[in-house]
Amino acid sequence: MILTPPPEAFKSALNTPRKLGLLILLFCCSLCLIFLSPGLSVMVFPPQLLTDPFLQVPTTNSVRVVWFTEFAGIEHRVEYGEKGENRVGATTMKLSRTQEDRRSHLGSQTEDGSVYPNPTVREIWRHEAEITGLTPGVRVPYSVTSVREDQVEIKSDRFTLAANPEPGSNLKILLTSDYQLKPMTAANLQKVVETVGRVDGVFHAGDLINVADRASEWFDDNRGNAFFPVLQGRAQYNFKSESGDHVYTGGQIIQHAPLFPTIGNHEVMGRFSTEKDLSDQFEDAFPREIAHRLYQEKSEEINPEDSPVLRDRWLSDNSFNTTTFNEIFNLPNPEGKNYYAVTFGDVRLVVLYITNIWRTPNLGPKAKGRYQERAEDLTQPEKWGYGQHIFEPITPGSPQYQWLEQELASSDFTEAKYKIVMFHHPPHSLGGNVVPPYTNPVQRLESDGMGRITVRYEYPQDQDYIIRDVVPLLESAGVQLVFYGHSHLWNRFISPSGMHFLEASNVGNSYGAHDENNPREVPENYQETYIATGDPNGLDPVVPTLVPLLDDNGQPLPYLASNEISAFSIFETSTGMVSSYRFDARNPNAPAVKFDEFKLK
């Protein structure tokens, strides 16, 4: 017989004296059973960190180490060197918005509300230490230790860290995006390590999880494929297929390689609530300018002392926010913006905050969609979705655009061998999310003549901010690669000037490519014309150069859109080659196949 106290008891133990007493009593009872009943054994769960450490923000002589626990602790440190002879303490902060709710998959709950019927705060602490005095090109062993309030020390395994690589370094960089706890994600990252070994960096184009404030999606979803486990080789995801069940563990990647993340639409939470479940909050993003208008109407009631801190918090809570993302990750932007630029070896990486709220293309009367408001909400504008509104402006004159102009003119950018720009929303794609155009929705109110109105949203094609404003700026600056995600596809394009576009987001699943056999769901009776098939922005997709998949007629497909075959891409700086691999998750023993490659000149 095995006595197995719930892991939650150990995780939350020592938070209060009462919990500690209960845990001691449970342990003592187990010991008594051992002595009274020969043959009995006790399975004791050792204390654990919530995550392994991961690496961020490397510089010429330093790198930051980050990890998480479910206790505040009394000491947290990194031990590094061949024998762990060096120590540096960590700073600790408590995440402010992490919660669980009825749709969480945590412990014994399987999205049924049995444990968390309402949004419930989950206490999680983040620890960060900066390791300095490093020499570029020299990898250093390290581990982390957290000490609980009862003096129990919890240590990680040993990994390796390094400073920012020097120009000329031979680097392998993983290009990846759109995990969202999808079925093939753990398999994809496991195959990355099996195929190319240790990578040197991870460029992630957004949509790391589904709901940013749901803690289990980052750390310990009981389906086995939360964000940190799949990138740290600690996943346990059972991929089910007609060939049988296959358990994938992900890959041990970010313990050794710095992660450079991008904000996608799934990293943005909507209007904050203590009552609505987290998925509803996520879907309830509200335009900032309308929230600001409401604030001005009620400012004396909301903020009688005119505190700028209270004003900003109110606007964030009543429109949208990236609080949890910003608390989990360090972005190397001293101004606290959600866009940044870094030099990594020979690469100048520019990361932009280009994403909008996703709304359904469905035109049924109950759809709060990208093209219309729900019929039942027409007299209640506070319930409107306002179409696919954009979170951060990227038009000329906006702060982000001005920053981008300055970055593209900087010596760090102009002197870099490789110039890569990464953001979430696609400029060119065969996927569904490239339509409608990336522009602010134009609201049209129409009456049926009987006092009832309809609310429609139009998106003028000639006002697509990415195509009209951003892409020409990138081309004139000599950008070689634009990398993005969002539509859960692999496809790529080349502009007439030779700039490459890569969407490598068929990582965990796909929603299909839109050709003549699978047109997009678009309105046909609107003022604007929305493209149902192909790339709406005028480029033809490139057929993979090595081993493309074939359609039913034996013709090569210019995309990969599959829920059994997953894809990942690797950029090797020594050759300038971007290689894409695919493998069938139904057959874990089969090798990955390199099916496409192209070179950045």
PDB file of N, CA and C in Angstrom, residues 219-301:
ATOM      1  N   PHE A 219       2.555  27.310 -15.416  1.00  0.00           N
ATOM      2  CA  PHE A 219       3.415  26.537 -14.526  1.00  0.00           C
ATOM      3  C   PHE A 219       3.089  25.049 -14.390  1.00  0.00           C
ATOM      4  N   ASP A 220       1.833  24.666 -14.266  1.00  0.00           N
ATOM      5  CA  ASP A 220       1.577  23.273 -13.855  1.00  0.00           C
ATOM      6  C   ASP A 220       0.198  22.769 -14.232  1.00  0.00           C
ATOM      7  N   ASP A 221      -0.282  23.109 -15.398  1.00  0.00           N
ATOM      8  CA  ASP A 221      -1.547  22.567 -15.899  1.00  0.00           C
ATOM      9  C   ASP A 221      -1.493  21.041 -15.858  1.00  0.00           C
ATOM     10  N   ASN A 222      -2.550  20.418 -15.334  1.00  0.00           N
ATOM     11  CA  ASN A 222      -2.499  18.966 -15.105  1.00  0.00           C
ATOM     12  C   ASN A 222      -2.600  18.140 -16.388  1.00  0.00           C
ATOM     13  N   ARG A 223      -2.764  18.781 -17.519  1.00  0.00           N
ATOM     14  CA  ARG A 223      -2.689  18.048 -18.790  1.00  0.00           C
ATOM     15  C   ARG A 223      -1.244  17.819 -19.210  1.00  0.00           C
ATOM     16  N   GLY A 224      -0.320  18.500 -18.531  1.00  0.00           N
ATOM     17  CA  GLY A 224       1.096  18.202 -18.724  1.00  0.00           C
ATOM     18  C   GLY A 224       1.813  19.036 -19.744  1.00  0.00           C
ATOM     19  N   ASN A 225       1.213  20.140 -20.227  1.00  0.00           N
ATOM     20  CA  ASN A 225       1.874  20.907 -21.287  1.00  0.00           C
ATOM     21  C   ASN A 225       1.817  22.407 -21.045  1.00  0.00           C
ATOM     22  N   ALA A 226       1.981  22.821 -19.790  1.00  0.00           N
ATOM     23  CA  ALA A 226       2.052  24.245 -19.489  1.00  0.00           C
ATOM     24  C   ALA A 226       3.315  24.852 -20.104  1.00  0.00           C
ATOM     25  N   PHE A 227       3.389  26.177 -20.140  1.00  0.00           N
ATOM     26  CA  PHE A 227       4.445  26.870 -20.870  1.00  0.00           C
ATOM     27  C   PHE A 227       5.837  26.513 -20.378  1.00  0.00           C
ATOM     28  N   PHE A 228       6.112  26.708 -19.102  1.00  0.00           N
ATOM     29  CA  PHE A 228       7.474  26.449 -18.620  1.00  0.00           C
ATOM     30  C   PHE A 228       7.846  24.968 -18.694  1.00  0.00           C
ATOM     31  N   PRO A 229       6.973  24.036 -18.338  1.00  0.00           N
ATOM     32  CA  PRO A 229       7.359  22.627 -18.479  1.00  0.00           C
ATOM     33  C   PRO A 229       7.751  22.222 -19.902  1.00  0.00           C
ATOM     34  N   VAL A 230       7.045  22.702 -20.939  1.00  0.00           N
ATOM     35  CA  VAL A 230       7.389  22.245 -22.286  1.00  0.00           C
ATOM     36  C   VAL A 230       8.732  22.800 -22.736  1.00  0.00           C
ATOM     37  N   LEU A 231       9.125  23.980 -22.237  1.00  0.00           N
ATOM     38  CA  LEU A 231      10.408  24.568 -22.605  1.00  0.00           C
ATOM     39  C   LEU A 231      11.538  24.162 -21.671  1.00  0.00           C
ATOM     40  N   GLN A 232      11.205  23.364 -20.646  1.00  0.00           N
ATOM     41  CA  GLN A 232      12.227  22.942 -19.695  1.00  0.00           C
ATOM     42  C   GLN A 232      12.346  21.430 -19.599  1.00  0.00           C
ATOM     43  N   GLY A 233      11.696  20.707 -20.508  1.00  0.00           N
ATOM     44  CA  GLY A 233      11.800  19.250 -20.513  1.00  0.00           C
ATOM     45  C   GLY A 233      11.120  18.584 -19.339  1.00  0.00           C
ATOM     46  N   ARG A 234      10.137  19.264 -18.753  1.00  0.00           N
ATOM     47  CA  ARG A 234       9.431  18.724 -17.585  1.00  0.00           C
ATOM     48  C   ARG A 234       7.967  18.455 -17.877  1.00  0.00           C
ATOM     49  N   ALA A 235       7.596  18.490 -19.146  1.00  0.00           N
ATOM     50  CA  ALA A 235       6.206  18.231 -19.518  1.00  0.00           C
ATOM     51  C   ALA A 235       5.899  16.738 -19.433  1.00  0.00           C
ATOM     52  N   GLN A 236       4.623  16.423 -19.375  1.00  0.00           N
ATOM     53  CA  GLN A 236       4.146  15.035 -19.442  1.00  0.00           C
ATOM     54  C   GLN A 236       2.831  15.055 -20.203  1.00  0.00           C
ATOM     55  N   TYR A 237       2.932  15.285 -21.514  1.00  0.00           N
ATOM     56  CA  TYR A 237       1.699  15.412 -22.295  1.00  0.00           C
ATOM     57  C   TYR A 237       1.442  14.142 -23.091  1.00  0.00           C
ATOM     58  N   ASN A 238       0.235  13.615 -22.955  1.00  0.00           N
ATOM     59  CA  ASN A 238      -0.157  12.394 -23.641  1.00  0.00           C
ATOM     60  C   ASN A 238      -0.826  12.763 -24.961  1.00  0.00           C
ATOM     61  N   PHE A 239      -0.064  12.615 -26.048  1.00  0.00           N
ATOM     62  CA  PHE A 239      -0.595  12.915 -27.377  1.00  0.00           C
ATOM     63  C   PHE A 239      -1.342  11.691 -27.890  1.00  0.00           C
ATOM     64  N   LYS A 240      -2.634  11.845 -28.113  1.00  0.00           N
ATOM     65  CA  LYS A 240      -3.472  10.732 -28.519  1.00  0.00           C
ATOM     66  C   LYS A 240      -3.666  10.751 -30.036  1.00  0.00           C
ATOM     67  N   SER A 241      -3.507   9.614 -30.647  1.00  0.00           N
ATOM     68  CA  SER A 241      -3.718   9.503 -32.090  1.00  0.00           C
ATOM     69  C   SER A 241      -4.137   8.085 -32.418  1.00  0.00           C
ATOM     70  N   GLU A 242      -4.474   7.871 -33.692  1.00  0.00           N
ATOM     71  CA  GLU A 242      -4.892   6.532 -34.105  1.00  0.00           C
ATOM     72  C   GLU A 242      -3.757   5.522 -33.994  1.00  0.00           C
ATOM     73  N   SER A 243      -2.515   6.015 -33.906  1.00  0.00           N
ATOM     74  CA  SER A 243      -1.384   5.100 -33.767  1.00  0.00           C
ATOM     75  C   SER A 243      -1.119   4.739 -32.307  1.00  0.00           C
ATOM     76  N   GLY A 244      -1.900   5.336 -31.405  1.00  0.00           N
ATOM     77  CA  GLY A 244      -1.723   5.063 -29.985  1.00  0.00           C
ATOM     78  C   GLY A 244      -1.423   6.335 -29.214  1.00  0.00           C
ATOM     79  N   ASP A 245      -1.191   6.182 -27.928  1.00  0.00           N
ATOM     80  CA  ASP A 245      -0.875   7.313 -27.064  1.00  0.00           C
ATOM     81  C   ASP A 245       0.637   7.436 -26.931  1.00  0.00           C
ATOM     82  N   HIS A 246       1.144   8.661 -27.035  1.00  0.00           N
ATOM     83  CA  HIS A 246       2.575   8.916 -26.932  1.00  0.00           C
ATOM     84  C   HIS A 246       2.798  10.060 -25.948  1.00  0.00           C
ATOM     85  N   VAL A 247       3.628   9.840 -24.955  1.00  0.00           N
ATOM     86  CA  VAL A 247       3.899  10.853 -23.942  1.00  0.00           C
ATOM     87  C   VAL A 247       5.140  11.638 -24.342  1.00  0.00           C
ATOM     88  N   TYR A 248       5.001  12.948 -24.421  1.00  0.00           N
ATOM     89  CA  TYR A 248       6.105  13.834 -24.780  1.00  0.00           C
ATOM     90  C   TYR A 248       6.446  14.734 -23.591  1.00  0.00           C
ATOM     91  N   THR A 249       7.732  15.004 -23.430  1.00  0.00           N
ATOM     92  CA  THR A 249       8.214  15.742 -22.259  1.00  0.00           C
ATOM     93  C   THR A 249       8.678  17.161 -22.579  1.00  0.00           C
ATOM     94  N   GLY A 250       8.625  17.570 -23.839  1.00  0.00           N
ATOM     95  CA  GLY A 250       9.187  18.873 -24.183  1.00  0.00           C
ATOM     96  C   GLY A 250      10.701  18.811 -24.222  1.00  0.00           C
ATOM     97  N   GLY A 251      11.351  19.963 -24.209  1.00  0.00           N
ATOM     98  CA  GLY A 251      12.804  19.999 -24.309  1.00  0.00           C
ATOM     99  C   GLY A 251      13.428  20.877 -23.250  1.00  0.00           C
ATOM    100  N   GLN A 252      14.589  20.467 -22.749  1.00  0.00           N
ATOM    101  CA  GLN A 252      15.342  21.285 -21.792  1.00  0.00           C
ATOM    102  C   GLN A 252      16.066  22.372 -22.581  1.00  0.00           C
ATOM    103  N   ILE A 253      15.440  23.526 -22.685  1.00  0.00           N
ATOM    104  CA  ILE A 253      15.908  24.570 -23.597  1.00  0.00           C
ATOM    105  C   ILE A 253      16.250  25.862 -22.867  1.00  0.00           C
ATOM    106  N   ILE A 254      15.276  26.457 -22.187  1.00  0.00           N
ATOM    107  CA  ILE A 254      15.499  27.809 -21.659  1.00  0.00           C
ATOM    108  C   ILE A 254      16.289  27.827 -20.352  1.00  0.00           C
ATOM    109  N   GLN A 255      16.605  26.650 -19.800  1.00  0.00           N
ATOM    110  CA  GLN A 255      17.565  26.641 -18.683  1.00  0.00           C
ATOM    111  C   GLN A 255      18.955  27.046 -19.172  1.00  0.00           C
ATOM    112  N   HIS A 256      19.228  26.835 -20.464  1.00  0.00           N
ATOM    113  CA  HIS A 256      20.549  27.094 -21.032  1.00  0.00           C
ATOM    114  C   HIS A 256      20.564  28.258 -22.022  1.00  0.00           C
ATOM    115  N   ALA A 257      19.416  28.580 -22.615  1.00  0.00           N
ATOM    116  CA  ALA A 257      19.355  29.562 -23.701  1.00  0.00           C
ATOM    117  C   ALA A 257      18.420  30.701 -23.329  1.00  0.00           C
ATOM    118  N   PRO A 258      18.825  31.943 -23.544  1.00  0.00           N
ATOM    119  CA  PRO A 258      17.941  33.061 -23.206  1.00  0.00           C
ATOM    120  C   PRO A 258      16.699  33.086 -24.089  1.00  0.00           C
ATOM    121  N   LEU A 259      15.597  33.491 -23.477  1.00  0.00           N
ATOM    122  CA  LEU A 259      14.303  33.571 -24.141  1.00  0.00           C
ATOM    123  C   LEU A 259      13.987  35.031 -24.447  1.00  0.00           C
ATOM    124  N   PHE A 260      13.635  35.305 -25.699  1.00  0.00           N
ATOM    125  CA  PHE A 260      13.242  36.650 -26.133  1.00  0.00           C
ATOM    126  C   PHE A 260      11.772  36.581 -26.556  1.00  0.00           C
ATOM    127  N   PRO A 261      10.845  36.991 -25.689  1.00  0.00           N
ATOM    128  CA  PRO A 261       9.426  36.817 -25.978  1.00  0.00           C
ATOM    129  C   PRO A 261       8.793  38.043 -26.645  1.00  0.00           C
ATOM    130  N   THR A 262       7.678  37.797 -27.294  1.00  0.00           N
ATOM    131  CA  THR A 262       6.862  38.819 -27.942  1.00  0.00           C
ATOM    132  C   THR A 262       5.459  38.760 -27.352  1.00  0.00           C
ATOM    133  N   ILE A 263       4.813  39.895 -27.248  1.00  0.00           N
ATOM    134  CA  ILE A 263       3.421  39.899 -26.803  1.00  0.00           C
ATOM    135  C   ILE A 263       2.513  39.587 -27.979  1.00  0.00           C
ATOM    136  N   GLY A 264       1.733  38.505 -27.826  1.00  0.00           N
ATOM    137  CA  GLY A 264       0.667  38.192 -28.763  1.00  0.00           C
ATOM    138  C   GLY A 264      -0.666  38.547 -28.143  1.00  0.00           C
ATOM    139  N   ASN A 265      -1.735  38.325 -28.854  1.00  0.00           N
ATOM    140  CA  ASN A 265      -3.048  38.683 -28.314  1.00  0.00           C
ATOM    141  C   ASN A 265      -3.387  37.893 -27.061  1.00  0.00           C
ATOM    142  N   HIS A 266      -2.822  36.702 -26.897  1.00  0.00           N
ATOM    143  CA  HIS A 266      -3.153  35.904 -25.712  1.00  0.00           C
ATOM    144  C   HIS A 266      -2.374  36.331 -24.464  1.00  0.00           C
ATOM    145  N   GLU A 267      -1.421  37.222 -24.604  1.00  0.00           N
ATOM    146  CA  GLU A 267      -0.731  37.757 -23.425  1.00  0.00           C
ATOM    147  C   GLU A 267      -1.447  38.988 -22.865  1.00  0.00           C
ATOM    148  N   VAL A 268      -2.515  39.410 -23.516  1.00  0.00           N
ATOM    149  CA  VAL A 268      -3.235  40.616 -23.124  1.00  0.00           C
ATOM    150  C   VAL A 268      -4.548  40.228 -22.446  1.00  0.00           C
ATOM    151  N   MET A 269      -4.735  40.666 -21.209  1.00  0.00           N
ATOM    152  CA  MET A 269      -5.994  40.453 -20.504  1.00  0.00           C
ATOM    153  C   MET A 269      -6.915  41.647 -20.716  1.00  0.00           C
ATOM    154  N   GLY A 270      -8.231  41.386 -20.693  1.00  0.00           N
ATOM    155  CA  GLY A 270      -9.212  42.448 -20.846  1.00  0.00           C
ATOM    156  C   GLY A 270      -9.568  43.084 -19.514  1.00  0.00           C
ATOM    157  N   ARG A 271     -10.783  43.573 -19.412  1.00  0.00           N
ATOM    158  CA  ARG A 271     -11.221  44.296 -18.208  1.00  0.00           C
ATOM    159  C   ARG A 271     -11.173  43.380 -16.984  1.00  0.00           C
ATOM    160  N   PHE A 272     -10.571  43.897 -15.928  1.00  0.00           N
ATOM    161  CA  PHE A 272     -10.356  43.111 -14.714  1.00  0.00           C
ATOM    162  C   PHE A 272     -11.650  42.963 -13.931  1.00  0.00           C
ATOM    163  N   SER A 273     -11.835  41.777 -13.352  1.00  0.00           N
ATOM    164  CA  SER A 273     -13.006  41.495 -12.530  1.00  0.00           C
ATOM    165  C   SER A 273     -12.632  40.498 -11.446  1.00  0.00           C
ATOM    166  N   THR A 274     -13.245  40.626 -10.301  1.00  0.00           N
ATOM    167  CA  THR A 274     -13.053  39.638  -9.236  1.00  0.00           C
ATOM    168  C   THR A 274     -14.108  38.543  -9.309  1.00  0.00           C
ATOM    169  N   GLU A 275     -15.060  38.661 -10.233  1.00  0.00           N
ATOM    170  CA  GLU A 275     -16.168  37.712 -10.317  1.00  0.00           C
ATOM    171  C   GLU A 275     -16.180  36.924 -11.626  1.00  0.00           C
ATOM    172  N   LYS A 276     -15.935  37.581 -12.763  1.00  0.00           N
ATOM    173  CA  LYS A 276     -15.953  36.871 -14.034  1.00  0.00           C
ATOM    174  C   LYS A 276     -14.806  35.881 -14.106  1.00  0.00           C
ATOM    175  N   ASP A 277     -15.035  34.739 -14.756  1.00  0.00           N
ATOM    176  CA  ASP A 277     -13.929  33.798 -14.869  1.00  0.00           C
ATOM    177  C   ASP A 277     -12.870  34.374 -15.798  1.00  0.00           C
ATOM    178  N   LEU A 278     -11.678  33.804 -15.756  1.00  0.00           N
ATOM    179  CA  LEU A 278     -10.521  34.409 -16.405  1.00  0.00           C
ATOM    180  C   LEU A 278     -10.643  34.413 -17.922  1.00  0.00           C
ATOM    181  N   SER A 279     -11.289  33.412 -18.495  1.00  0.00           N
ATOM    182  CA  SER A 279     -11.485  33.412 -19.949  1.00  0.00           C
ATOM    183  C   SER A 279     -12.388  34.559 -20.377  1.00  0.00           C
ATOM    184  N   ASP A 280     -13.428  34.827 -19.594  1.00  0.00           N
ATOM    185  CA  ASP A 280     -14.316  35.945 -19.917  1.00  0.00           C
ATOM    186  C   ASP A 280     -13.580  37.274 -19.787  1.00  0.00           C
ATOM    187  N   GLN A 281     -12.709  37.397 -18.782  1.00  0.00           N
ATOM    188  CA  GLN A 281     -11.918  38.628 -18.652  1.00  0.00           C
ATOM    189  C   GLN A 281     -10.987  38.790 -19.851  1.00  0.00           C
ATOM    190  N   PHE A 282     -10.361  37.709 -20.260  1.00  0.00           N
ATOM    191  CA  PHE A 282      -9.468  37.761 -21.415  1.00  0.00           C
ATOM    192  C   PHE A 282     -10.198  38.249 -22.661  1.00  0.00           C
ATOM    193  N   GLU A 283     -11.412  37.796 -22.882  1.00  0.00           N
ATOM    194  CA  GLU A 283     -12.166  38.154 -24.079  1.00  0.00           C
ATOM    195  C   GLU A 283     -12.777  39.545 -23.999  1.00  0.00           C
ATOM    196  N   ASP A 284     -12.686  40.186 -22.821  1.00  0.00           N
ATOM    197  CA  ASP A 284     -13.376  41.450 -22.586  1.00  0.00           C
ATOM    198  C   ASP A 284     -12.447  42.656 -22.695  1.00  0.00           C
ATOM    199  N   ALA A 285     -11.480  42.601 -23.591  1.00  0.00           N
ATOM    200  CA  ALA A 285     -10.635  43.773 -23.825  1.00  0.00           C
ATOM    201  C   ALA A 285     -11.484  44.905 -24.403  1.00  0.00           C
ATOM    202  N   PHE A 286     -11.189  46.119 -23.968  1.00  0.00           N
ATOM    203  CA  PHE A 286     -11.996  47.293 -24.269  1.00  0.00           C
ATOM    204  C   PHE A 286     -11.061  48.383 -24.765  1.00  0.00           C
ATOM    205  N   PRO A 287     -11.406  49.128 -25.818  1.00  0.00           N
ATOM    206  CA  PRO A 287     -10.483  50.135 -26.336  1.00  0.00           C
ATOM    207  C   PRO A 287     -10.069  51.148 -25.283  1.00  0.00           C
ATOM    208  N   ARG A 288      -8.780  51.463 -25.223  1.00  0.00           N
ATOM    209  CA  ARG A 288      -8.256  52.367 -24.213  1.00  0.00           C
ATOM    210  C   ARG A 288      -8.847  53.770 -24.343  1.00  0.00           C
ATOM    211  N   GLU A 289      -9.035  54.226 -25.585  1.00  0.00           N
ATOM    212  CA  GLU A 289      -9.538  55.586 -25.758  1.00  0.00           C
ATOM    213  C   GLU A 289     -10.974  55.728 -25.251  1.00  0.00           C
ATOM    214  N   ILE A 290     -11.783  54.659 -25.357  1.00  0.00           N
ATOM    215  CA  ILE A 290     -13.149  54.721 -24.836  1.00  0.00           C
ATOM    216  C   ILE A 290     -13.126  54.655 -23.313  1.00  0.00           C
ATOM    217  N   ALA A 291     -12.250  53.825 -22.755  1.00  0.00           N
ATOM    218  CA  ALA A 291     -12.092  53.791 -21.305  1.00  0.00           C
ATOM    219  C   ALA A 291     -11.652  55.161 -20.786  1.00  0.00           C
ATOM    220  N   HIS A 292     -10.763  55.820 -21.519  1.00  0.00           N
ATOM    221  CA  HIS A 292     -10.301  57.145 -21.107  1.00  0.00           C
ATOM    222  C   HIS A 292     -11.449  58.157 -21.127  1.00  0.00           C
ATOM    223  N   ARG A 293     -12.315  58.045 -22.113  1.00  0.00           N
ATOM    224  CA  ARG A 293     -13.477  58.933 -22.184  1.00  0.00           C
ATOM    225  C   ARG A 293     -14.398  58.714 -20.980  1.00  0.00           C
ATOM    226  N   LEU A 294     -14.627  57.440 -20.624  1.00  0.00           N
ATOM    227  CA  LEU A 294     -15.447  57.141 -19.455  1.00  0.00           C
ATOM    228  C   LEU A 294     -14.801  57.649 -18.175  1.00  0.00           C
ATOM    229  N   TYR A 295     -13.474  57.535 -18.113  1.00  0.00           N
ATOM    230  CA  TYR A 295     -12.762  58.029 -16.932  1.00  0.00           C
ATOM    231  C   TYR A 295     -12.941  59.537 -16.786  1.00  0.00           C
ATOM    232  N   GLN A 296     -12.821  60.264 -17.865  1.00  0.00           N
ATOM    233  CA  GLN A 296     -12.960  61.719 -17.799  1.00  0.00           C
ATOM    234  C   GLN A 296     -14.349  62.126 -17.332  1.00  0.00           C
ATOM    235  N   GLU A 297     -15.357  61.358 -17.731  1.00  0.00           N
ATOM    236  CA  GLU A 297     -16.719  61.671 -17.306  1.00  0.00           C
ATOM    237  C   GLU A 297     -16.919  61.463 -15.810  1.00  0.00           C
ATOM    238  N   LYS A 298     -16.152  60.543 -15.208  1.00  0.00           N
ATOM    239  CA  LYS A 298     -16.346  60.201 -13.804  1.00  0.00           C
ATOM    240  C   LYS A 298     -15.088  60.424 -12.968  1.00  0.00           C
ATOM    241  N   SER A 299     -14.151  61.216 -13.467  1.00  0.00           N
ATOM    242  CA  SER A 299     -12.850  61.328 -12.800  1.00  0.00           C
ATOM    243  C   SER A 299     -12.951  61.854 -11.371  1.00  0.00           C
ATOM    244  N   GLU A 300     -13.860  62.798 -11.123  1.00  0.00           N
ATOM    245  CA  GLU A 300     -13.967  63.341  -9.763  1.00  0.00           C
ATOM    246  C   GLU A 300     -14.465  62.290  -8.780  1.00  0.00           C
ATOM    247  N   GLU A 301     -15.288  61.384  -9.261  1.00  0.00           N
ATOM    248  CA  GLU A 301     -15.777  60.286  -8.414  1.00  0.00           C
ATOM    249  C   GLU A 301     -14.729  59.187  -8.274  1.00  0.00           C
TER     250      GLU A 301
END
